[in-house]
């Protein structure tokens, strides 16, 4: 049996596990680098991955095959599913790492993040800091 030479491929991104894994890794990495924790960033990444998968699938289809708008609608719905799965994985990872935070309303969390950013606080987010 030949070993895996690629971590992510276009074919693996077309699977639920691949899209969820890529969303988790890309979103957590960007949020770690930017030291910001917006949940919408992960949703955007999940939607881009799912819509791009449909786009590339249509690009590789034979010339006579129709492009259905329903395919893109399903891609958007799948993007939400991928986002929820990646968010759950991040929450579980944060709980295992002991970084689970008590639930706070988004506005209160945003105000606390802005106050920490303006005060120059070194409270950096970790890789599995929960998104919510």
mmCIF file of C-alpha atoms in Angstrom, residues 64-115:
data_model
loop_
_atom_site.group_PDB
_atom_site.id
_atom_site.type_symbol
_atom_site.label_atom_id
_atom_site.label_comp_id
_atom_site.label_asym_id
_atom_site.label_seq_id
_atom_site.Cartn_x
_atom_site.Cartn_y
_atom_site.Cartn_z
ATOM 1 C CA UNK A 64 -22.795 19.226 -22.863
ATOM 2 C CA UNK A 65 -23.614 18.926 -19.168
ATOM 3 C CA UNK A 66 -25.830 21.682 -17.761
ATOM 4 C CA UNK A 67 -24.800 23.938 -14.900
ATOM 5 C CA UNK A 68 -27.589 23.812 -12.338
ATOM 6 C CA UNK A 69 -28.160 26.594 -9.844
ATOM 7 C CA UNK A 70 -29.417 23.954 -7.426
ATOM 8 C CA UNK A 71 -25.851 22.610 -7.261
ATOM 9 C CA UNK A 72 -24.691 25.959 -5.910
ATOM 10 C CA UNK A 73 -27.608 26.123 -3.468
ATOM 11 C CA UNK A 74 -26.641 22.702 -2.115
ATOM 12 C CA UNK A 75 -23.015 23.907 -1.887
ATOM 13 C CA UNK A 76 -24.113 26.840 0.298
ATOM 14 C CA UNK A 77 -26.104 24.509 2.565
ATOM 15 C CA UNK A 78 -23.115 22.154 2.719
ATOM 16 C CA UNK A 79 -20.931 25.141 3.652
ATOM 17 C CA UNK A 80 -23.077 25.699 6.733
ATOM 18 C CA UNK A 81 -22.797 22.009 7.627
ATOM 19 C CA UNK A 82 -19.014 22.088 7.206
ATOM 20 C CA UNK A 83 -18.835 25.239 9.349
ATOM 21 C CA UNK A 84 -20.887 23.648 12.154
ATOM 22 C CA UNK A 85 -18.720 20.542 12.087
ATOM 23 C CA UNK A 86 -15.495 22.545 12.182
ATOM 24 C CA UNK A 87 -16.879 24.716 15.004
ATOM 25 C CA UNK A 88 -17.735 21.595 16.966
ATOM 26 C CA UNK A 89 -14.260 20.203 16.407
ATOM 27 C CA UNK A 90 -12.734 23.455 17.609
ATOM 28 C CA UNK A 91 -14.948 23.458 20.707
ATOM 29 C CA UNK A 92 -14.013 19.862 21.525
ATOM 30 C CA UNK A 93 -10.323 20.632 20.955
ATOM 31 C CA UNK A 94 -10.592 23.670 23.206
ATOM 32 C CA UNK A 95 -12.304 21.679 25.945
ATOM 33 C CA UNK A 96 -9.652 18.956 25.795
ATOM 34 C CA UNK A 97 -6.890 21.568 25.892
ATOM 35 C CA UNK A 98 -8.604 23.285 28.831
ATOM 36 C CA UNK A 99 -9.323 26.477 26.911
ATOM 37 C CA UNK A 100 -13.102 26.373 26.905
ATOM 38 C CA UNK A 101 -14.432 29.769 27.876
ATOM 39 C CA UNK A 102 -17.789 30.463 29.460
ATOM 40 C CA UNK A 103 -20.407 31.429 26.925
ATOM 41 C CA UNK A 104 -20.721 35.183 26.547
ATOM 42 C CA UNK A 105 -22.895 37.126 24.162
ATOM 43 C CA UNK A 106 -21.118 38.060 20.942
ATOM 44 C CA UNK A 107 -21.368 41.800 21.649
ATOM 45 C CA UNK A 108 -19.804 41.443 25.110
ATOM 46 C CA UNK A 109 -17.040 39.231 23.714
ATOM 47 C CA UNK A 110 -16.359 41.724 20.915
ATOM 48 C CA UNK A 111 -16.169 44.602 23.425
ATOM 49 C CA UNK A 112 -13.739 42.610 25.580
ATOM 50 C CA UNK A 113 -11.589 41.776 22.522
ATOM 51 C CA UNK A 114 -11.514 45.440 21.470
ATOM 52 C CA UNK A 115 -10.587 46.544 24.993
#
